[in-house]
Amino acid sequence: MRYIGRRLVHAMLLLVAISFFSFALLQIAPGDFFDAMRLNPQISAQTVNGIRSQYGLDRPFPERYARWMRSLVAGQLGFSLAYNSPVGPLLRARARNTLLLTGTATLLAWLLALPIGIWTAAKKGKLGDRIAGLATSTLLTIPDILLFLALLLLAVRTGWFPAGGMISSGGEDLGAWSRIKDVAFHLVLPALGLAVVMLPVLVRHIRSAMIDVLEAPFLRAARGHGIPHQRLLWRYALPVAANPLISLFGFSIATLLSASVLVEVILSWPGLGPLLVEAILARDVYVVVGVVMLSSIFLVAGNLVADMLLFAADPRIRVE
Amino acid sequence: MTFISNSLVVVRGLGKSYTRRRPISRKKYLVRAFEAVDLKIRRCSTLALVGESGAGKSSLARCLALLDKPSQGEIWYEGRSLTTLTKKNLFPLRREIQYIFQEPAESLNSRFTAREIIAEPLRIQREGTPVEQNERALALMELVGLSPDGADKRASEFSGGQKQRLAIARALALEPKLLILDESLSSLDPANQDMILALLAELQSSRSLTYVHISHDLQLVSRFADEVAVMHEGKILEQQSARALFSCPVHEHTRELLEAMPALEAILEELSA
């Protein structure tokens, strides 16, 4: 319990630091939301300054940060100038969609990577392993953006999958079950794309972790006792190889989140990605900070979950 | 044939080679671990296998322990040829031949408790109920001089000597006839070596065990071997009784090995006494 408590406090401090620095960096960056307005000769400088002070943009940095923190506690996370609404509710729906996408992709990637990684480790140096190795290095060299564009092309050319969005037009009127089916159908391509981005990294890590363990004398001993091959792999070797893989799980969530910005923009999935890109272009400061904060929370939470899994999976940590 | 009846294991023309590939050209080449090995291992005796590192001792031991398949030659165990058996037919034989590794720490699954480690071979061979397996594990802990109070401790919580005792208890769980000790004592300090040697000697007489003891430590071998086989570059140079080998080695290389040993005089005296 103390272990988990310590990790929680650590995570909170980390988030405060992240909020401070992302907020500060955006303040240092030149220009703001109303710069475009200034270029318009029909709007006077006084009007622009009036609006700026109305939104508190003319205040010194510490005051703005304090104000923002207050609204953070209230769950509003500041005010979006472009959407003319508090940031909090705006983010909530987007975050849900992103979580749905990355969650599915993570699950899919691990479900595929585990058997492939274990199988190639067991067949190290054989033909199957070499083919899989070639396939993973090929996938690693393909830029994510190319992969997502190829998926988009596939959707557009064949029409097998929707080319974007999360629900079909008019989908809101369907019953609960058909709506789930509709969303799942839209989820296929982006989730598949993200899973494929993650897959080679996972397969390689699982393979090398398993190879290290498979050569350990205690597994040779079990083999000497005549243990069945599959049981040796899954019940004996995998739990021992699991520690670095559980840490990798936390890390994989981070990687997926950054890759998901790209896939969401290309396949127009209504998650945090498109929102972030628009907000940056419009200098909609609080939305940017909000998205960055949310991503950080996902990231920190992912690592926290990995740490807790590690705690649950490894009896040796509990002893200490 | 009489020699089979007093030999537990007879090895004829055994060889093992590994295929490797050159780093860039990927051309295959053979690495010969050992070749044309003939050995007889008498029942209830200790055969020491000595030689410098790289001589092929461990590869030979792994083939004897059914952990590796030899490339050529035959192993006869109690009049049965092991080299022609399928995986399935080897399964019941695995309980009769057990192997103890060089590094006790690495040969034990660090996630298992002592109780689970010792019962592991019983579980794999599906012998007895879980309750019986547990009882056997506790009895074995006592046999090798470990307190059963530590049955729920994990392998990593034991000291080096205790870990080796755990490994011995695990090897004994299936009541084997042949025990192969691959440098199993070399990582221990002298006091622990003495205790474990005494334990092994006692077990040999009470359970009529046969040992194959692999070592590069001739001093240790002089205290724990009835017969000695000397290996050099993958071949057995000579196999003799320990006394004969230490007093009048036949082969040039054996003589060199013996001369490199510090306390040869004392050992010779001890052996003749």
Coordinates of C-alpha atoms in Angstrom, one line a residue:
Chain A
M1 CA 0.0 0.0 0.0
R2 CA 2.8 2.4 0.9
Y3 CA 4.3 1.6 -2.5
I4 CA 1.1 2.6 -4.3
G5 CA 0.7 5.7 -2.1
R6 CA 4.2 6.9 -2.9
R7 CA 3.6 6.4 -6.6
L8 CA 0.3 8.4 -6.4
V9 CA 2.0 11.4 -4.7
H10 CA 4.7 11.2 -7.3
A11 CA 2.2 11.2 -10.1
M12 CA 0.4 14.3 -8.7
L13 CA 3.6 16.3 -8.4
L14 CA 4.5 15.3 -11.9
L15 CA 1.1 16.6 -13.2
V16 CA 1.5 19.9 -11.4
A17 CA 4.9 20.4 -12.9
I18 CA 3.6 19.5 -16.4
S19 CA 0.8 22.0 -16.1
F20 CA 3.1 24.8 -15.1
F21 CA 5.6 24.2 -17.9
S22 CA 3.0 23.7 -20.6
F23 CA 1.2 26.8 -19.5
A24 CA 4.4 28.8 -19.3
L25 CA 5.7 27.7 -22.7
L26 CA 2.4 28.8 -24.4
Q27 CA 2.7 32.2 -22.7
I28 CA 6.2 32.7 -24.0
A29 CA 5.2 31.8 -27.6
P30 CA 4.5 35.0 -29.5
G31 CA 1.0 35.9 -30.6
D32 CA -2.4 35.1 -29.3
F33 CA -6.0 34.3 -30.4
F34 CA -6.8 38.0 -31.3
D35 CA -3.8 38.7 -33.5
A36 CA -5.8 37.9 -36.6
M37 CA -8.4 40.4 -35.4
R38 CA -5.7 43.1 -35.2
L39 CA -4.9 42.8 -38.9
N40 CA -8.5 43.6 -39.7
P41 CA -8.6 47.4 -40.4
Q42 CA -12.3 47.5 -39.5
I43 CA -11.7 46.6 -35.9
S44 CA -10.0 49.3 -33.8
A45 CA -7.1 48.5 -31.5
Q46 CA -9.2 49.6 -28.5
T47 CA -11.8 47.1 -29.3
V48 CA -9.3 44.3 -29.5
N49 CA -7.6 45.4 -26.3
G50 CA -11.0 45.5 -24.7
I51 CA -11.8 41.9 -25.6
R52 CA -8.4 40.8 -24.5
S53 CA -8.8 42.3 -21.1
Q54 CA -12.3 40.9 -20.9
Y55 CA -10.8 37.4 -21.2
G56 CA -7.9 38.3 -18.8
L57 CA -5.2 37.9 -21.5
D58 CA -3.6 41.2 -20.5
R59 CA -2.9 40.1 -16.9
P60 CA 0.6 39.1 -15.8
F61 CA 1.5 35.4 -16.0
P62 CA 1.3 34.4 -12.3
E63 CA -2.2 35.8 -12.1
R64 CA -3.4 33.9 -15.2
Y65 CA -1.9 30.7 -14.0
A66 CA -3.6 31.0 -10.6
R67 CA -6.9 31.8 -12.3
W68 CA -6.5 28.8 -14.6
M69 CA -5.7 26.6 -11.6
R70 CA -8.9 27.8 -9.9
S71 CA -11.0 26.9 -12.9
L72 CA -9.2 23.6 -13.1
V73 CA -10.4 22.7 -9.7
A74 CA -13.9 23.7 -10.7
G75 CA -13.5 21.3 -13.7
Q76 CA -13.7 24.0 -16.3
L77 CA -10.0 24.1 -17.3
G78 CA -10.2 27.7 -18.6
F79 CA -12.2 29.1 -21.4
S80 CA -12.0 28.2 -25.1
L81 CA -12.0 31.4 -27.2
A82 CA -12.7 29.6 -30.4
Y83 CA -15.6 27.5 -29.1
N84 CA -16.8 30.2 -26.8
S85 CA -17.4 27.6 -24.0
P86 CA -15.4 26.2 -21.0
V87 CA -12.7 23.8 -22.0
G88 CA -13.7 21.0 -19.5
P89 CA -17.0 19.8 -21.2
L90 CA -15.4 20.2 -24.6
L91 CA -12.6 17.8 -23.7
R92 CA -14.7 15.2 -21.9
A93 CA -16.4 13.8 -25.1
R94 CA -13.2 14.0 -27.1
A95 CA -11.2 12.2 -24.3
R96 CA -13.8 9.4 -24.2
N97 CA -13.4 8.9 -28.0
T98 CA -9.6 8.9 -27.8
L99 CA -9.7 6.4 -24.9
L100 CA -12.0 4.2 -26.8
L101 CA -9.6 4.2 -29.8
T102 CA -6.4 3.8 -27.9
G103 CA -7.8 1.2 -25.5
T104 CA -9.0 -0.9 -28.4
A105 CA -5.7 -0.5 -30.2
T106 CA -3.7 -1.4 -27.1
L107 CA -5.7 -4.5 -26.5
L108 CA -5.5 -5.5 -30.2
A109 CA -1.7 -4.9 -30.3
W110 CA -1.0 -6.9 -27.2
L111 CA -3.3 -9.8 -28.2
L112 CA -1.5 -10.1 -31.5
A113 CA 2.0 -9.4 -30.1
L114 CA 2.0 -11.9 -27.3
P115 CA 1.6 -15.1 -29.3
I116 CA 3.8 -13.8 -32.1
G117 CA 6.6 -12.8 -29.7
I118 CA 6.5 -16.0 -27.7
W119 CA 6.3 -18.1 -30.9
T120 CA 9.2 -16.4 -32.5
A121 CA 11.3 -16.7 -29.3
A122 CA 10.6 -20.4 -29.1
K123 CA 11.5 -20.8 -32.8
K124 CA 14.6 -18.5 -32.6
G125 CA 16.7 -18.7 -35.7
K126 CA 14.3 -20.9 -37.6
L127 CA 12.6 -19.8 -40.8
G128 CA 9.4 -18.6 -39.1
D129 CA 11.3 -16.4 -36.8
R130 CA 13.4 -14.9 -39.6
I131 CA 10.3 -14.1 -41.6
A132 CA 8.6 -12.5 -38.6
G133 CA 11.8 -10.5 -38.0
L134 CA 11.8 -9.3 -41.5
A135 CA 8.2 -8.3 -41.2
T136 CA 8.7 -6.4 -38.0
S137 CA 11.7 -4.4 -39.3
T138 CA 9.7 -3.6 -42.5
L139 CA 6.8 -2.3 -40.4
L140 CA 9.2 -0.3 -38.2
T141 CA 10.6 1.5 -41.2
I142 CA 7.3 2.6 -42.6
P143 CA 6.4 6.1 -41.4
D144 CA 3.2 6.1 -39.4
I145 CA 1.7 8.8 -41.6
L146 CA 2.2 6.7 -44.7
L147 CA 0.5 3.8 -43.1
F148 CA -2.5 5.8 -42.0
L149 CA -2.8 7.4 -45.5
A150 CA -2.7 4.0 -47.0
L151 CA -5.5 2.9 -44.7
L152 CA -7.5 6.0 -45.8
L153 CA -6.9 5.2 -49.4
L154 CA -8.0 1.6 -48.8
A155 CA -11.2 2.9 -47.2
V156 CA -11.9 5.4 -50.0
R157 CA -11.1 3.1 -52.9
T158 CA -12.8 -0.1 -51.7
G159 CA -15.6 1.3 -49.6
W160 CA -15.3 -1.6 -47.3
F161 CA -14.8 0.6 -44.3
P162 CA -16.0 4.2 -43.5
A163 CA -13.3 6.7 -44.5
G164 CA -13.7 8.7 -41.3
G165 CA -15.7 9.8 -38.4
M166 CA -17.1 7.8 -35.6
I167 CA -20.8 7.4 -36.5
S168 CA -22.7 7.3 -39.8
S169 CA -24.8 10.3 -40.6
G170 CA -28.1 9.8 -38.9
G171 CA -26.5 7.2 -36.7
E172 CA -27.7 9.0 -33.6
D173 CA -31.3 7.9 -34.3
L174 CA -30.4 4.2 -34.2
G175 CA -31.1 1.8 -31.3
A176 CA -28.4 1.1 -28.8
W177 CA -27.2 -2.1 -30.3
S178 CA -27.0 -0.8 -33.9
R179 CA -25.1 2.2 -32.6
I180 CA -22.5 0.1 -30.9
K181 CA -22.1 -1.9 -34.2
D182 CA -21.8 1.4 -36.1
V183 CA -19.1 2.8 -33.9
A184 CA -17.2 -0.5 -33.9
F185 CA -17.4 -0.5 -37.7
H186 CA -15.9 3.0 -37.7
L187 CA -13.3 1.9 -35.2
V188 CA -11.8 -0.8 -37.3
L189 CA -9.4 1.2 -39.4
P190 CA -8.0 3.7 -36.9
A191 CA -7.6 1.0 -34.2
L192 CA -6.0 -1.4 -36.7
G193 CA -3.6 1.4 -37.8
L194 CA -2.6 2.2 -34.3
A195 CA -2.1 -1.5 -33.4
V196 CA 0.1 -2.0 -36.4
V197 CA 2.3 1.0 -35.4
M198 CA 2.7 -0.6 -32.0
L199 CA 3.0 -4.2 -33.0
P200 CA 6.6 -4.5 -34.2
V201 CA 8.0 -2.8 -31.1
L202 CA 6.0 -5.1 -28.8
V203 CA 6.9 -8.2 -30.7
R204 CA 10.6 -7.4 -30.5
H205 CA 10.5 -6.7 -26.8
I206 CA 8.4 -9.8 -26.0
R207 CA 10.7 -11.9 -28.2
S208 CA 13.9 -10.7 -26.6
A209 CA 12.5 -10.9 -23.0
M210 CA 11.4 -14.5 -23.7
I211 CA 14.7 -15.5 -25.3
D212 CA 16.6 -14.3 -22.2
V213 CA 14.4 -16.3 -19.9
L214 CA 14.2 -19.4 -22.1
E215 CA 18.0 -19.9 -21.8
A216 CA 17.9 -19.8 -18.0
P217 CA 18.9 -23.0 -16.3
F218 CA 15.7 -23.3 -14.3
L219 CA 13.8 -23.7 -17.5
R220 CA 16.2 -26.2 -18.7
A221 CA 15.7 -28.0 -15.5
A222 CA 11.9 -28.0 -16.0
R223 CA 12.5 -29.3 -19.5
G224 CA 14.7 -32.0 -18.0
H225 CA 11.7 -33.1 -16.0
G226 CA 9.7 -33.5 -19.2
I227 CA 7.4 -30.5 -19.1
P228 CA 5.1 -30.0 -22.1
H229 CA 6.4 -27.3 -24.4
Q230 CA 3.3 -25.0 -24.4
R231 CA 3.1 -25.1 -20.6
L232 CA 6.8 -24.2 -20.3
L233 CA 6.3 -21.2 -22.5
W234 CA 3.1 -19.8 -21.1
R235 CA 3.1 -20.8 -17.4
Y236 CA 6.8 -20.9 -16.6
A237 CA 8.7 -18.6 -19.0
L238 CA 6.1 -15.8 -19.5
P239 CA 5.6 -14.8 -15.9
V240 CA 9.3 -14.6 -15.4
A241 CA 9.7 -12.5 -18.6
A242 CA 6.7 -10.4 -17.6
N243 CA 8.4 -7.6 -15.6
P244 CA 10.0 -5.6 -18.4
L245 CA 6.9 -6.3 -20.5
I246 CA 4.6 -4.8 -17.9
S247 CA 6.7 -1.6 -17.8
L248 CA 6.5 -1.7 -21.6
F249 CA 2.8 -1.7 -21.3
G250 CA 2.8 1.7 -19.6
F251 CA 5.2 3.0 -22.2
S252 CA 3.0 1.6 -25.1
I253 CA 0.1 3.7 -23.9
A254 CA 2.3 6.8 -24.2
T255 CA 3.4 5.9 -27.7
L256 CA -0.2 5.1 -28.8
L257 CA -1.4 8.5 -27.5
S258 CA 1.1 10.4 -29.6
A259 CA 0.4 8.2 -32.6
S260 CA -3.3 8.6 -32.1
V261 CA -3.1 12.4 -32.8
L262 CA -2.0 11.5 -36.3
V263 CA -4.5 8.8 -37.0
E264 CA -7.3 10.9 -35.6
V265 CA -6.5 13.8 -37.8
I266 CA -6.1 11.6 -41.0
L267 CA -9.1 9.4 -40.4
S268 CA -11.0 12.2 -38.8
W269 CA -11.8 10.4 -35.6
P270 CA -13.4 13.0 -33.2
G271 CA -10.8 12.6 -30.4
L272 CA -8.3 14.9 -28.8
G273 CA -6.0 14.9 -31.8
P274 CA -7.9 17.1 -34.3
L275 CA -9.0 19.4 -31.4
L276 CA -5.3 19.9 -30.4
V277 CA -4.2 20.7 -34.0
E278 CA -7.0 23.2 -34.5
A279 CA -6.4 24.8 -31.1
I280 CA -2.7 25.2 -31.8
L281 CA -3.3 26.8 -35.2
A282 CA -5.9 29.2 -33.6
R283 CA -3.8 29.9 -30.6
D284 CA -6.7 28.8 -28.4
V285 CA -4.3 28.6 -25.4
Y286 CA -6.5 27.0 -22.8
V287 CA -7.6 24.2 -25.1
V288 CA -4.0 23.4 -25.9
V289 CA -3.0 23.3 -22.3
G290 CA -6.1 21.2 -21.5
V291 CA -5.3 18.6 -24.2
V292 CA -1.7 18.5 -23.1
M293 CA -2.8 18.0 -19.5
L294 CA -5.2 15.3 -20.4
S295 CA -2.6 13.4 -22.4
S296 CA -0.2 13.7 -19.5
I297 CA -2.8 12.3 -17.2
F298 CA -3.4 9.3 -19.5
L299 CA 0.3 8.8 -19.7
V300 CA 0.9 9.1 -16.0
A301 CA -2.1 6.9 -15.3
G302 CA -0.8 4.3 -17.8
N303 CA 2.5 4.1 -16.0
L304 CA 0.8 4.0 -12.6
V305 CA -1.4 1.1 -13.8
A306 CA 1.8 -0.7 -15.1
D307 CA 3.5 -0.1 -11.7
M308 CA 0.4 -1.6 -9.9
L309 CA 0.4 -4.5 -12.3
L310 CA 4.0 -5.1 -11.6
F311 CA 3.3 -5.0 -7.9
A312 CA 0.5 -7.5 -8.3
A313 CA 2.5 -9.8 -10.6
D314 CA 5.8 -10.0 -8.9
P315 CA 5.9 -11.5 -5.4
R316 CA 9.5 -10.2 -5.0
I317 CA 8.5 -6.5 -4.9
R318 CA 5.9 -7.2 -2.2
V319 CA 8.5 -8.9 0.0
E320 CA 10.6 -5.7 0.0
Chain B
M1 CA 26.4 -59.4 -21.4
T2 CA 28.0 -58.9 -18.0
F3 CA 29.3 -55.4 -18.4
I4 CA 25.9 -54.0 -18.9
S5 CA 24.6 -55.5 -15.7
N6 CA 27.2 -53.7 -13.5
S7 CA 27.2 -50.6 -15.6
L8 CA 24.2 -48.3 -15.3
V9 CA 25.2 -46.3 -18.4
V10 CA 27.2 -47.3 -21.3
V11 CA 28.1 -44.7 -23.9
R12 CA 29.5 -45.7 -27.3
G13 CA 30.9 -43.5 -30.0
L14 CA 28.9 -40.5 -28.8
G15 CA 29.3 -37.2 -30.6
K16 CA 27.6 -33.8 -30.6
S17 CA 28.2 -31.0 -33.1
Y18 CA 26.4 -27.7 -33.5
T19 CA 25.7 -26.0 -36.7
R20 CA 26.7 -22.4 -36.7
R21 CA 26.7 -19.8 -39.4
R22 CA 29.5 -17.4 -40.2
P23 CA 28.4 -13.8 -39.4
I24 CA 28.4 -12.2 -42.8
S25 CA 28.5 -15.0 -45.5
R26 CA 26.0 -17.0 -43.5
K27 CA 28.0 -20.1 -44.5
K28 CA 27.3 -23.1 -42.3
Y29 CA 30.1 -24.7 -40.3
L30 CA 30.2 -27.4 -37.6
V31 CA 31.4 -26.9 -34.1
R32 CA 32.3 -30.2 -32.5
A33 CA 31.6 -30.2 -28.8
F34 CA 32.8 -33.7 -28.4
E35 CA 33.2 -36.8 -30.5
A36 CA 33.8 -40.6 -30.3
V37 CA 33.2 -40.7 -26.6
D38 CA 33.1 -44.1 -24.9
L39 CA 32.2 -44.3 -21.3
K40 CA 31.0 -46.9 -18.7
I41 CA 29.4 -45.7 -15.6
R42 CA 29.2 -48.3 -12.8
R43 CA 26.2 -48.5 -10.6
C44 CA 26.4 -46.8 -7.2
S45 CA 29.7 -45.2 -8.1
T46 CA 30.9 -41.7 -8.8
L47 CA 32.4 -41.0 -12.2
A48 CA 34.3 -37.7 -12.4
L49 CA 34.6 -36.0 -15.7
V50 CA 37.5 -33.6 -15.7
G51 CA 39.2 -31.3 -18.2
E52 CA 39.7 -27.6 -18.9
S53 CA 36.8 -25.4 -19.9
G54 CA 35.7 -26.0 -23.5
A55 CA 36.7 -29.6 -23.4
G56 CA 33.1 -30.7 -24.0
K57 CA 32.3 -31.8 -20.5
S58 CA 29.0 -29.9 -20.1
S59 CA 27.8 -30.8 -23.6
L60 CA 28.4 -34.5 -22.8
A61 CA 26.6 -34.1 -19.5
R62 CA 23.6 -32.5 -21.2
C63 CA 23.3 -35.3 -23.6
L64 CA 23.5 -37.8 -20.8
A65 CA 20.8 -35.9 -18.9
L66 CA 18.5 -36.1 -22.0
L67 CA 18.6 -32.3 -22.3
D68 CA 20.3 -32.4 -25.6
K69 CA 20.2 -34.8 -28.5
P70 CA 23.6 -36.2 -29.5
S71 CA 24.5 -36.1 -33.2
Q72 CA 25.9 -39.6 -33.4
G73 CA 26.6 -42.6 -31.2
E74 CA 24.5 -44.4 -28.6
I75 CA 23.7 -44.1 -24.9
W76 CA 22.6 -47.3 -23.2
Y77 CA 20.8 -47.0 -19.9
E78 CA 20.0 -50.2 -18.1
G79 CA 20.3 -52.1 -21.3
R80 CA 18.0 -49.7 -23.2
S81 CA 19.2 -47.4 -26.0
L82 CA 18.2 -43.8 -25.2
T83 CA 19.2 -42.3 -28.5
T84 CA 16.4 -44.0 -30.5
L85 CA 13.6 -43.1 -28.1
T86 CA 10.9 -40.6 -29.0
K87 CA 10.1 -37.6 -26.8
K88 CA 7.1 -39.5 -25.4
N89 CA 9.0 -42.5 -24.5
L90 CA 11.7 -40.4 -22.9
F91 CA 9.2 -38.8 -20.6
P92 CA 9.1 -41.7 -18.0
L93 CA 12.9 -42.0 -18.1
R94 CA 13.4 -38.4 -17.2
R95 CA 12.6 -39.2 -13.6
E96 CA 15.5 -41.6 -13.4
I97 CA 18.1 -39.2 -14.6
Q98 CA 18.4 -35.8 -12.9
Y99 CA 20.8 -32.9 -13.5
I100 CA 22.1 -30.4 -11.0
F101 CA 23.3 -27.1 -12.5
Q102 CA 26.4 -25.1 -11.9
E103 CA 24.6 -22.0 -10.7
P104 CA 22.1 -22.9 -8.0
A105 CA 20.6 -19.4 -8.1
E106 CA 19.8 -19.5 -11.8
S107 CA 18.5 -23.0 -11.8
L108 CA 15.7 -22.2 -9.4
N109 CA 12.6 -20.3 -10.5
S110 CA 12.8 -17.1 -8.5
R111 CA 9.1 -16.7 -8.4
F112 CA 8.5 -20.1 -6.7
T113 CA 8.6 -20.9 -3.0
A114 CA 10.9 -23.6 -1.8
R115 CA 8.0 -26.0 -1.5
E116 CA 6.9 -25.3 -5.1
I117 CA 10.4 -25.7 -6.4
I118 CA 10.9 -29.2 -4.8
A119 CA 7.4 -30.3 -5.8
E120 CA 7.8 -29.1 -9.4
P121 CA 9.2 -32.3 -10.8
L122 CA 6.5 -34.3 -9.1
R123 CA 3.9 -32.0 -10.6
I124 CA 5.4 -32.3 -14.0
Q125 CA 5.5 -36.0 -13.8
R126 CA 2.0 -36.1 -12.3
E127 CA 3.0 -38.1 -9.3
G128 CA 0.8 -38.1 -6.2
T129 CA -1.9 -35.7 -5.1
P130 CA -1.0 -32.1 -4.2
V131 CA -1.1 -33.0 -0.5
E132 CA 1.3 -35.9 -1.1
Q133 CA 3.6 -33.7 -3.2
N134 CA 3.7 -31.2 -0.4
E135 CA 4.6 -33.8 2.2
R136 CA 7.3 -35.1 0.0
A137 CA 8.7 -31.6 -0.5
L138 CA 8.9 -31.0 3.2
A139 CA 10.5 -34.4 3.9
L140 CA 13.1 -33.7 1.2
M141 CA 13.9 -30.3 2.7
E142 CA 14.6 -32.1 6.0
L143 CA 16.7 -34.7 4.2
V144 CA 19.0 -32.1 2.6
G145 CA 19.3 -30.3 5.9
L146 CA 17.0 -27.4 5.4
S147 CA 14.4 -26.5 8.0
P148 CA 10.8 -27.0 6.7
D149 CA 10.0 -23.7 8.3
G150 CA 11.4 -22.0 5.3
A151 CA 9.1 -23.9 2.9
D152 CA 7.2 -20.7 2.0
K153 CA 10.3 -18.6 1.4
R154 CA 11.2 -17.8 -2.2
A155 CA 14.4 -19.1 -3.8
S156 CA 15.9 -15.6 -3.7
E157 CA 15.7 -15.5 0.1
F158 CA 18.0 -18.5 0.5
S159 CA 21.8 -18.3 0.7
G160 CA 24.0 -19.9 -2.0
G161 CA 24.6 -23.1 -0.1
Q162 CA 21.0 -23.4 0.8
K163 CA 20.0 -22.9 -2.8
Q164 CA 22.2 -25.7 -3.9
R165 CA 20.6 -27.9 -1.2
L166 CA 17.2 -26.9 -2.7
A167 CA 18.4 -27.9 -6.1
I168 CA 19.6 -31.3 -4.7
A169 CA 16.2 -31.8 -3.0
R170 CA 14.5 -31.0 -6.3
A171 CA 16.7 -33.5 -8.1
L172 CA 16.0 -36.2 -5.5
A173 CA 12.2 -35.7 -5.6
L174 CA 11.6 -38.2 -8.3
E175 CA 14.0 -40.8 -6.7
P176 CA 16.4 -40.9 -9.6
K177 CA 19.1 -43.5 -10.1
L178 CA 21.6 -41.3 -11.9
L179 CA 22.5 -37.8 -10.8
I180 CA 24.6 -35.5 -13.0
L181 CA 26.4 -32.7 -11.2
D182 CA 27.6 -30.2 -13.6
E183 CA 30.1 -28.1 -11.6
S184 CA 27.5 -28.0 -9.0
L185 CA 29.9 -27.5 -6.2
S186 CA 32.3 -25.0 -7.7
S187 CA 30.3 -21.9 -6.9
L188 CA 30.3 -22.8 -3.2
D189 CA 32.7 -21.9 -0.4
P190 CA 34.9 -24.7 1.0
A191 CA 32.7 -25.2 4.2
N192 CA 29.6 -25.5 2.1
Q193 CA 31.4 -27.8 -0.3
D194 CA 32.3 -30.1 2.5
M195 CA 28.8 -30.2 3.9
I196 CA 27.3 -31.0 0.5
L197 CA 29.9 -33.6 -0.3
A198 CA 29.1 -35.4 3.0
L199 CA 25.4 -35.2 2.1
L200 CA 25.9 -36.6 -1.4
A201 CA 28.1 -39.4 0.0
E202 CA 25.4 -40.3 2.5
L203 CA 22.7 -40.2 -0.1
Q204 CA 24.8 -42.4 -2.4
S205 CA 24.9 -45.2 0.2
S206 CA 21.4 -44.9 1.4
R207 CA 19.7 -44.6 -1.9
S208 CA 22.2 -46.4 -4.2
L209 CA 22.7 -43.4 -6.4
T210 CA 25.1 -43.1 -9.3
Y211 CA 26.8 -39.8 -9.8
V212 CA 28.5 -38.2 -12.8
H213 CA 30.5 -35.3 -11.4
I214 CA 31.8 -32.7 -13.8
S215 CA 34.5 -30.5 -12.5
H216 CA 37.7 -28.7 -13.5
D217 CA 38.8 -28.8 -9.8
L218 CA 41.0 -31.9 -9.4
Q219 CA 41.3 -31.4 -5.7
L220 CA 37.6 -31.7 -5.3
V221 CA 37.6 -34.7 -7.7
S222 CA 40.2 -36.5 -5.6
R223 CA 37.8 -36.4 -2.7
F224 CA 34.7 -37.3 -4.6
A225 CA 35.2 -39.9 -7.3
D226 CA 35.7 -43.6 -7.8
E227 CA 36.6 -43.3 -11.4
V228 CA 37.9 -40.3 -13.4
A229 CA 37.6 -39.7 -17.1
V230 CA 39.8 -37.0 -18.6
M231 CA 38.4 -34.9 -21.5
H232 CA 40.5 -32.8 -23.8
E233 CA 39.3 -31.1 -26.9
G234 CA 36.1 -33.1 -27.2
K235 CA 37.7 -36.5 -26.7
I236 CA 38.1 -38.8 -23.7
L237 CA 41.8 -39.3 -23.1
E238 CA 41.5 -42.0 -20.4
Q239 CA 39.1 -43.4 -17.9
Q240 CA 40.7 -45.0 -14.8
S241 CA 40.0 -45.5 -11.1
A242 CA 40.7 -42.3 -9.2
R243 CA 43.7 -43.8 -7.4
A244 CA 45.3 -45.1 -10.5
L245 CA 44.8 -41.9 -12.3
F246 CA 46.3 -39.7 -9.6
S247 CA 49.3 -42.0 -9.0
C248 CA 50.2 -43.0 -12.6
P249 CA 48.5 -41.0 -15.3
V250 CA 48.8 -42.6 -18.7
H251 CA 48.3 -39.6 -20.9
E252 CA 50.6 -36.6 -21.4
H253 CA 47.8 -34.1 -21.0
T254 CA 46.6 -35.7 -17.8
R255 CA 50.1 -35.4 -16.3
E256 CA 50.0 -31.7 -17.2
L257 CA 46.7 -31.2 -15.5
L258 CA 47.9 -33.0 -12.4
E259 CA 51.1 -31.0 -12.2
A260 CA 49.1 -27.8 -12.3
M261 CA 47.4 -28.9 -9.1
P262 CA 48.9 -27.4 -5.9
A263 CA 48.5 -30.1 -3.3
L264 CA 49.2 -33.2 -5.4
E265 CA 51.6 -34.7 -2.8
A266 CA 49.1 -34.5 0.0
I267 CA 46.4 -36.1 -2.1
L268 CA 48.5 -39.0 -3.2
E269 CA 49.3 -39.7 0.5
E270 CA 45.6 -39.5 1.4
L271 CA 44.6 -41.8 -1.4
S272 CA 47.2 -44.4 -0.5
A273 CA 46.2 -44.3 3.1

